[in-house]
Coordinates of C-alpha atoms in Angstrom, one line a residue:
M1 CA -0.1 -4.5 -35.1
S2 CA 1.8 -6.5 -32.5
G3 CA -1.1 -7.1 -30.1
H4 CA 0.9 -5.5 -27.3
T5 CA -1.0 -4.4 -24.1
L6 CA 0.0 -0.8 -24.9
D7 CA -1.5 -0.8 -28.4
P8 CA -4.9 0.6 -27.3
L9 CA -2.9 3.5 -25.7
L10 CA -0.3 4.2 -28.3
K11 CA -2.1 3.0 -31.5
P12 CA -5.7 3.5 -30.7
K13 CA -8.5 3.0 -33.3
S14 CA -10.9 5.3 -31.4
I15 CA -10.4 8.1 -28.8
A16 CA -12.7 9.8 -26.4
V17 CA -11.5 13.3 -25.2
I18 CA -13.0 13.7 -21.8
G19 CA -13.0 17.3 -20.8
A20 CA -12.9 18.6 -24.4
S21 CA -13.6 22.3 -24.4
R22 CA -14.7 25.1 -26.9
D23 CA -12.5 27.6 -25.0
R24 CA -9.3 28.0 -27.1
S25 CA -7.2 28.8 -24.0
K26 CA -8.0 25.5 -22.3
W27 CA -6.0 22.3 -22.7
G28 CA -9.3 20.5 -23.4
Y29 CA -9.5 22.5 -26.6
K30 CA -5.9 22.3 -27.6
V31 CA -5.6 18.5 -27.2
L32 CA -8.8 17.9 -29.2
H33 CA -7.7 20.3 -31.9
N34 CA -4.3 18.6 -32.1
I35 CA -5.8 15.2 -32.5
V36 CA -8.2 16.4 -35.2
S37 CA -5.7 18.5 -37.1
S38 CA -2.9 15.9 -37.2
H39 CA -5.0 13.8 -39.7
Y40 CA -5.5 10.9 -37.3
K41 CA -7.6 8.3 -39.1
G42 CA -9.5 6.8 -36.2
K43 CA -12.7 7.9 -34.6
V44 CA -12.7 10.9 -32.2
Y45 CA -15.4 11.6 -29.6
P46 CA -15.4 14.8 -27.6
V47 CA -17.0 14.4 -24.1
N48 CA -18.5 17.5 -22.3
P49 CA -21.9 17.7 -20.8
T50 CA -22.3 21.4 -21.6
S51 CA -21.6 21.3 -25.4
Q52 CA -23.5 19.9 -28.3
E53 CA -20.5 20.0 -30.6
I54 CA -16.9 21.1 -30.5
L55 CA -14.8 21.7 -33.7
D56 CA -17.8 20.6 -35.7
I57 CA -17.7 17.1 -34.1
K58 CA -20.8 15.8 -32.2
C59 CA -20.1 16.1 -28.4
Y60 CA -21.3 13.5 -25.8
P61 CA -22.4 14.3 -22.3
D62 CA -20.5 11.3 -20.9
V63 CA -18.4 8.3 -22.0
G64 CA -21.3 5.9 -21.5
S65 CA -23.4 7.6 -24.2
I66 CA -20.8 7.2 -27.0
P67 CA -22.2 4.5 -29.4
G68 CA -19.0 2.8 -30.5
E69 CA -16.1 1.0 -28.8
I70 CA -13.3 3.1 -27.4
D71 CA -9.6 2.2 -27.2
L72 CA -8.3 5.3 -25.5
G73 CA -9.7 7.9 -23.1
V74 CA -7.8 11.2 -22.9
V75 CA -8.7 12.7 -19.6
I76 CA -8.5 16.5 -19.1
V77 CA -10.9 17.2 -16.2
P78 CA -10.0 18.7 -12.7
A79 CA -8.1 16.2 -10.4
P80 CA -11.0 15.5 -8.0
A81 CA -13.3 14.4 -10.9
V82 CA -10.8 11.9 -12.4
P83 CA -11.7 8.9 -10.3
S84 CA -15.4 9.0 -11.4
V85 CA -14.3 9.5 -15.0
I86 CA -12.2 6.3 -14.6
D87 CA -15.3 4.5 -13.3
D88 CA -17.3 5.7 -16.4
C89 CA -14.5 4.5 -18.7
G90 CA -14.3 1.2 -16.9
G91 CA -18.0 0.7 -17.3
K92 CA -17.8 1.5 -21.0
G93 CA -14.9 -1.0 -21.5
V94 CA -12.4 1.7 -22.5
R95 CA -9.0 -0.1 -22.8
A96 CA -6.5 2.6 -21.9
L97 CA -6.2 6.1 -20.4
C98 CA -4.0 9.1 -20.9
V99 CA -4.5 11.3 -17.9
I100 CA -3.2 14.8 -18.7
T101 CA -4.7 16.3 -15.5
S102 CA -2.1 17.3 -12.8
G103 CA -2.6 17.7 -9.1
F104 CA -1.5 14.3 -7.9
S105 CA 1.6 12.9 -6.2
E106 CA 3.7 15.8 -7.5
V107 CA 1.8 18.2 -5.2
G108 CA 2.1 16.3 -1.9
K109 CA 0.2 13.9 0.4
E110 CA -3.4 14.6 -0.6
G111 CA -2.5 14.3 -4.3
A112 CA -0.5 11.1 -3.7
A113 CA -3.6 9.5 -2.0
L114 CA -5.7 10.5 -5.0
E115 CA -3.1 9.0 -7.4
E116 CA -3.2 5.8 -5.4
E117 CA -7.0 5.7 -5.9
L118 CA -6.6 6.1 -9.7
K119 CA -4.0 3.3 -9.7
K120 CA -6.3 0.9 -7.9
K121 CA -9.3 1.7 -10.1
V122 CA -7.3 1.4 -13.4
K123 CA -6.0 -2.0 -12.2
S124 CA -9.4 -3.3 -11.2
Y125 CA -10.8 -2.5 -14.7
G126 CA -7.8 -4.1 -16.5
M127 CA -6.9 -0.8 -18.2
R128 CA -3.5 0.7 -18.8
M129 CA -2.9 4.4 -17.9
L130 CA -0.3 7.0 -19.0
G131 CA 0.2 9.7 -16.3
P132 CA -1.3 11.4 -14.5
N133 CA 0.4 14.8 -14.9
T134 CA 1.5 14.0 -18.5
M135 CA 1.5 16.3 -21.6
G136 CA 0.2 13.3 -23.6
F137 CA 2.0 11.6 -26.5
V138 CA 2.6 11.9 -30.2
N139 CA 2.7 8.8 -32.5
R140 CA 3.9 9.9 -35.9
S141 CA 3.4 6.4 -37.4
I142 CA -0.4 6.8 -37.1
S143 CA -0.5 10.6 -37.5
L144 CA -1.7 11.0 -33.9
N145 CA -0.9 14.1 -31.7
A146 CA -2.7 13.3 -28.5
S147 CA -0.8 16.0 -26.6
I148 CA -0.4 19.7 -26.0
V149 CA 2.5 19.8 -28.5
P150 CA 1.6 22.5 -31.1
R151 CA 3.6 21.1 -34.0
M152 CA 4.0 17.6 -35.3
P153 CA 7.7 16.5 -35.7
Y154 CA 9.0 15.2 -39.0
R155 CA 8.5 11.4 -39.4
G156 CA 11.6 9.5 -38.2
E157 CA 12.7 6.4 -36.4
I158 CA 13.6 7.8 -33.0
S159 CA 11.1 7.3 -30.1
F160 CA 11.6 9.6 -27.1
I161 CA 10.4 8.9 -23.6
S162 CA 10.4 12.0 -21.3
Q163 CA 9.7 12.3 -17.6
S164 CA 9.1 16.0 -18.1
G165 CA 6.2 17.2 -20.2
A166 CA 7.5 20.7 -20.8
L167 CA 10.8 19.3 -22.0
G168 CA 8.9 17.0 -24.4
L169 CA 7.2 20.0 -25.7
A170 CA 10.4 22.0 -26.1
L171 CA 12.2 19.1 -27.7
T172 CA 9.5 18.5 -30.3
D173 CA 9.7 22.1 -31.3
W174 CA 13.5 21.9 -31.3
S175 CA 13.4 18.7 -33.4
V176 CA 11.3 20.5 -36.1
G177 CA 13.8 23.4 -36.1
S178 CA 16.7 21.0 -36.3
R179 CA 15.0 19.0 -39.1
L180 CA 15.2 15.9 -37.0
G181 CA 12.7 13.0 -37.6
L182 CA 10.9 11.4 -34.6
N183 CA 8.4 8.5 -34.3
C184 CA 6.9 8.7 -30.8
I185 CA 7.2 11.3 -28.1
I186 CA 5.8 10.2 -24.8
S187 CA 5.6 12.2 -21.6
T188 CA 5.4 9.6 -18.7
G189 CA 4.3 12.1 -16.0
N190 CA 4.0 10.5 -12.6
K191 CA 4.1 6.9 -13.9
A192 CA 1.3 5.6 -11.7
D193 CA 0.9 2.7 -14.1
V194 CA 2.9 2.9 -17.4
S195 CA 6.6 3.3 -16.7
E196 CA 9.8 3.5 -18.8
A197 CA 10.2 -0.3 -18.4
D198 CA 6.7 -0.8 -20.1
L199 CA 7.6 1.6 -22.9
L200 CA 11.0 0.0 -23.5
E201 CA 9.3 -3.4 -23.9
Y202 CA 6.8 -1.8 -26.3
F203 CA 9.4 0.0 -28.4
E204 CA 11.6 -3.1 -28.7
Q205 CA 8.7 -4.7 -30.6
D206 CA 7.6 -1.6 -32.5
E207 CA 8.8 -1.8 -36.1
D208 CA 8.5 2.0 -36.5
T209 CA 11.1 2.6 -33.7
W210 CA 14.8 2.0 -34.5
T211 CA 16.3 3.9 -31.6
I212 CA 15.0 4.8 -28.1
A213 CA 15.9 8.1 -26.4
M214 CA 15.0 9.0 -22.8
Y215 CA 15.0 11.9 -20.4
I216 CA 15.0 10.5 -16.8
E217 CA 14.8 12.4 -13.6
G218 CA 14.4 9.3 -11.4
L219 CA 13.2 5.7 -11.7
K220 CA 10.5 4.4 -9.3
D221 CA 11.6 0.8 -9.9
G222 CA 15.2 0.5 -11.0
R223 CA 15.1 -3.3 -11.2
D224 CA 12.2 -3.3 -13.7
F225 CA 14.0 -0.8 -15.8
I226 CA 17.3 -2.8 -15.9
E227 CA 15.4 -6.0 -16.6
A228 CA 13.5 -4.4 -19.5
A229 CA 16.5 -2.5 -20.9
S230 CA 18.6 -5.6 -20.9
K231 CA 16.2 -7.3 -23.3
V232 CA 16.2 -4.4 -25.8
K233 CA 18.4 -5.0 -28.8
K234 CA 17.8 -1.5 -30.3
P235 CA 20.1 1.4 -29.4
M236 CA 19.1 3.3 -26.2
L237 CA 20.3 6.7 -25.1
A238 CA 19.5 8.6 -21.9
I239 CA 19.9 11.9 -20.3
K240 CA 19.8 11.4 -16.5
A241 CA 18.9 14.7 -14.9
G242 CA 19.0 15.7 -11.3
V243 CA 22.7 15.0 -11.0
S244 CA 23.6 18.2 -9.0
Q245 CA 22.2 18.8 -5.6
A246 CA 20.0 21.6 -6.9
G247 CA 18.9 19.4 -9.8
A248 CA 18.0 16.6 -7.4
R249 CA 15.8 19.0 -5.3
A250 CA 14.1 20.3 -8.4
A251 CA 13.4 16.8 -9.7
A252 CA 11.7 15.8 -6.4
S253 CA 9.3 18.7 -6.6
H254 CA 8.7 18.4 -10.3
T255 CA 7.6 14.8 -10.9
G256 CA 8.0 13.6 -7.3
S257 CA 11.1 11.6 -8.2
L258 CA 13.9 10.6 -6.0
A259 CA 16.9 11.4 -8.1
G260 CA 19.2 8.7 -6.7
S261 CA 22.9 8.5 -6.7
D262 CA 24.6 9.4 -10.0
A263 CA 27.1 6.6 -9.8
V264 CA 24.3 4.1 -9.3
Y265 CA 22.6 5.2 -12.5
D266 CA 25.9 5.2 -14.3
S267 CA 26.5 1.6 -13.5
A268 CA 22.9 0.6 -14.1
F269 CA 23.0 2.1 -17.6
R270 CA 26.3 0.4 -18.4
Q271 CA 24.9 -2.9 -17.1
C272 CA 21.9 -2.9 -19.5
G273 CA 23.6 -1.1 -22.5
V274 CA 22.0 2.4 -22.2
I275 CA 24.3 5.1 -23.6
R276 CA 24.4 8.0 -21.2
V277 CA 24.6 11.5 -22.8
E278 CA 24.9 14.9 -21.2
G279 CA 22.3 17.0 -23.1
V280 CA 19.5 17.2 -25.6
E281 CA 21.6 18.0 -28.7
E282 CA 24.1 15.3 -28.0
M283 CA 21.3 12.7 -27.5
F284 CA 19.5 13.4 -30.7
D285 CA 22.8 13.8 -32.7
A286 CA 23.9 10.4 -31.4
A287 CA 20.4 8.9 -32.0
M288 CA 20.5 10.0 -35.7
A289 CA 23.8 8.2 -36.2
V290 CA 23.0 5.0 -34.3
S291 CA 19.6 4.6 -35.9
T292 CA 20.9 4.8 -39.4
Q293 CA 24.6 3.7 -39.6
P294 CA 26.4 0.3 -39.2
R295 CA 28.8 -0.1 -36.3
P296 CA 32.4 0.9 -36.9
K297 CA 35.2 -1.7 -36.4
G298 CA 37.5 0.8 -34.7
N299 CA 38.1 4.6 -34.1
R300 CA 40.1 5.6 -37.3
V301 CA 38.3 8.4 -39.1
A302 CA 38.8 9.8 -42.6
I303 CA 37.7 13.4 -43.3
L304 CA 36.7 14.8 -46.7
S305 CA 36.1 18.5 -46.9
N306 CA 36.0 21.3 -49.5
G307 CA 37.8 23.7 -47.1
G308 CA 41.0 23.5 -45.1
G309 CA 39.7 25.3 -42.0
M310 CA 36.8 23.0 -41.7
A311 CA 39.0 20.0 -42.2
I312 CA 41.3 21.1 -39.4
M313 CA 38.4 21.8 -37.0
A314 CA 37.0 18.4 -37.7
S315 CA 40.4 16.7 -37.1
D316 CA 40.8 18.5 -33.8
A317 CA 37.2 17.6 -32.8
C318 CA 37.8 13.9 -33.6
E319 CA 41.2 13.7 -31.8
R320 CA 39.9 15.5 -28.7
R321 CA 37.2 12.7 -28.5
G322 CA 39.8 9.9 -28.6
M323 CA 39.5 9.1 -32.3
Q324 CA 42.5 8.8 -34.7
V325 CA 42.8 10.7 -38.0
P326 CA 45.5 8.4 -39.5
Q327 CA 47.5 8.7 -42.7
L328 CA 45.8 7.1 -45.8
N329 CA 47.5 4.2 -47.5
K330 CA 49.3 4.9 -50.8
Y331 CA 46.6 3.4 -53.0
T332 CA 43.9 5.6 -51.5
K333 CA 46.2 8.7 -51.9
A334 CA 46.9 7.8 -55.5
G335 CA 43.2 7.3 -56.3
I336 CA 42.2 10.7 -54.7
A337 CA 45.1 12.5 -56.3
K338 CA 43.7 11.7 -59.8
L339 CA 40.4 13.5 -58.9
L340 CA 41.9 16.7 -57.5
P341 CA 44.1 19.6 -58.7
A342 CA 47.8 19.1 -58.2
F343 CA 47.9 21.6 -55.3
A344 CA 45.1 19.9 -53.3
S345 CA 45.9 17.9 -50.1
V346 CA 45.5 14.1 -50.4
K347 CA 46.6 13.6 -46.8
N348 CA 43.9 12.9 -44.1
P349 CA 41.9 15.2 -43.8
V350 CA 41.4 15.4 -47.6
D351 CA 40.9 19.0 -48.7
T352 CA 39.4 19.3 -52.2
V353 CA 40.3 23.0 -52.3
A354 CA 36.8 24.4 -52.9
K355 CA 36.0 21.7 -55.5
S356 CA 32.7 20.0 -54.6
D357 CA 31.1 18.6 -57.6
Y358 CA 29.3 15.2 -57.6
H359 CA 32.0 13.1 -59.2
I360 CA 34.8 14.4 -56.9
Y361 CA 32.8 13.8 -53.7
K362 CA 31.5 10.4 -54.7
E363 CA 34.8 8.9 -55.9
A364 CA 36.8 10.4 -53.0
M365 CA 34.4 8.9 -50.6
R366 CA 34.5 5.6 -52.3
A367 CA 38.3 5.6 -52.0
L368 CA 38.2 6.5 -48.3
I369 CA 35.6 3.8 -47.5
D370 CA 37.6 1.3 -49.4
D371 CA 40.7 2.0 -47.4
K372 CA 41.2 -0.9 -45.0
D373 CA 42.9 1.3 -42.4
I374 CA 39.8 3.5 -42.1
D375 CA 36.8 2.7 -39.9
C376 CA 34.4 5.7 -40.5
V377 CA 34.1 8.7 -42.8
M378 CA 33.1 12.3 -42.1
A379 CA 32.0 14.2 -45.3
I380 CA 32.1 18.0 -44.9
Y381 CA 30.8 20.8 -47.1
A382 CA 31.0 24.5 -46.3
H383 CA 28.6 26.5 -48.5
A384 CA 30.1 29.6 -49.9
G385 CA 27.4 30.5 -52.5
M386 CA 29.6 29.8 -55.6
T387 CA 28.8 26.1 -55.6
D388 CA 25.7 23.9 -55.4
A389 CA 25.3 22.3 -52.0
M390 CA 23.1 19.6 -53.5
E391 CA 25.7 18.0 -55.7
P392 CA 28.1 16.7 -53.0
A393 CA 25.1 15.9 -50.8
Q394 CA 23.6 13.7 -53.6
A395 CA 27.0 12.0 -53.9
V396 CA 26.9 11.1 -50.1
V397 CA 23.3 9.7 -50.5
D398 CA 24.3 7.7 -53.6
M399 CA 27.4 6.3 -51.9
L400 CA 25.4 5.2 -48.9
K401 CA 22.9 3.4 -51.1
E402 CA 25.7 1.1 -52.1
K403 CA 25.5 -0.3 -48.6
Y404 CA 29.1 -0.1 -47.5
P405 CA 29.7 -1.7 -44.0
K406 CA 31.3 1.5 -42.6
P407 CA 29.5 4.5 -41.0
V408 CA 29.4 7.9 -42.7
V409 CA 28.3 11.1 -41.1
A410 CA 27.8 14.4 -43.0
C411 CA 28.4 18.0 -41.9
W412 CA 26.8 20.6 -44.2
M413 CA 27.5 24.2 -43.1
G414 CA 25.4 27.1 -44.5
G415 CA 22.2 29.0 -43.9
E416 CA 18.9 28.5 -45.6
D417 CA 20.5 27.2 -48.8
I418 CA 21.1 24.0 -46.9
D419 CA 17.3 23.4 -46.2
A420 CA 16.8 21.3 -49.3
V421 CA 19.9 19.3 -48.5
A422 CA 18.6 18.6 -45.0
R423 CA 15.3 17.4 -46.4
M424 CA 17.1 15.0 -48.7
F425 CA 19.5 13.7 -46.1
R426 CA 16.6 13.1 -43.7
K427 CA 14.6 11.3 -46.4
N428 CA 17.6 9.1 -47.2
R429 CA 18.5 8.5 -43.5
V430 CA 21.9 10.2 -43.7
P431 CA 23.0 11.6 -40.3
F432 CA 23.8 15.2 -40.8
Y433 CA 25.1 18.0 -38.6
P434 CA 25.6 21.8 -38.9
V435 CA 29.1 21.9 -37.3
P436 CA 32.1 19.4 -37.3
E437 CA 32.1 19.1 -33.5
R438 CA 28.6 17.6 -33.5
A439 CA 29.4 15.2 -36.3
A440 CA 32.5 14.1 -34.3
E441 CA 30.4 13.6 -31.1
A442 CA 28.0 11.4 -33.0
L443 CA 30.9 9.3 -34.4
R444 CA 32.3 9.0 -30.8
T445 CA 28.9 7.6 -29.6
L446 CA 28.8 5.1 -32.5
I447 CA 32.3 3.8 -31.6
E448 CA 31.6 3.7 -27.9
Y449 CA 28.2 2.1 -28.4
D450 CA 29.9 -0.7 -30.3
S451 CA 32.4 -1.4 -27.6
S452 CA 29.9 -1.1 -24.8
L453 CA 27.6 -3.6 -26.3
V454 CA 29.9 -6.4 -27.5
R455 CA 28.0 -8.8 -25.3
K456 CA 24.6 -7.8 -26.8
K457 CA 23.4 -8.8 -30.2
V458 CA 22.5 -5.4 -31.7
K459 CA 20.2 -5.3 -34.7
R460 CA 19.9 -2.3 -37.0

């Protein structure tokens, strides 16, 4: 452990759930259930004065009566009761709080005054606080789901900071469906204490995080954010919402954020090396590529496919995004021609004419990666049922194990037959996509990312 001030919050050894409930419809039940069922290894103490035990765990009437030390208090009591809970936690020496309760600055003046009170109390006790009005957080590296997210995501290297709790929820579910791996998901809520800047500093030091993704409605302190982001050497991607007038109005009433001018955010992101993306799919597609692949030297793409139609779509998708799909040099062509039937195309894109065995894919990819006029490779496979989707996928995995200095993205199209392939790709950190357009978009981000960060030393 790094000994960071946010460790008691994000990597706690013990948790008190204050406002734990036996009522399955209440958040106090759901959060406790999620912590216990995610196989978290630390100590868990439910706190509720009206119950003896919840989920077969001894329940305490208040924080003060818990025997051991507590790193984190997860607070799920009505808003007016939160200040006294903070006093109890302060008296007990609790080191961090995650306040899930809503009803603070997002609801107007009275709520804002109550939030200000929390802020002062937390500071006086030397605690850190996530929230209020947060859905909690998930930290896959310690198997902790201290949130209302019903399903744990797959283990991965992307950490996601979201200003919206509901979006964090939906995204986690989406990531499970998309077979995408995540490390942390944190809903910042109203950011009375812990902000994006704090989390950026934390994730820069966190060895389980390779890439940081963000959903931002508005920044309370833009200068802090820029300062923190400028020091981060890991890839950062952000969706900045509240761009349209209607979006800006909704952001103000949602988490009490002033959306701020779009152009200001654009230039701030550029200044500190944050890649701005339009939407959720684009952000995670890009994150999968930048967290696993080396940076390309240029924008020249070679495409390998087992079907002509897919190859054409991929070429169009690349060229529309400003990449080149150049001719291959004569040595590359000759090498690939030896692998394929006489009527196959050895131009770029390479069409293997439905041939997709392990040897063909591996050696064709080797030839493309070795071509000095090629900067990155897209390997495509369209599953038609007659061939084994696993063979060419294994070839991609084995090629990448040889640690070539060029990025490779995979596009595997097909239904449930592709599930085993997806698991293998994820385990071996191969960025993979269901359609060529998404693979092309991920490559574009890799190329842009490289050129936008020439002045920063980026580590993989």
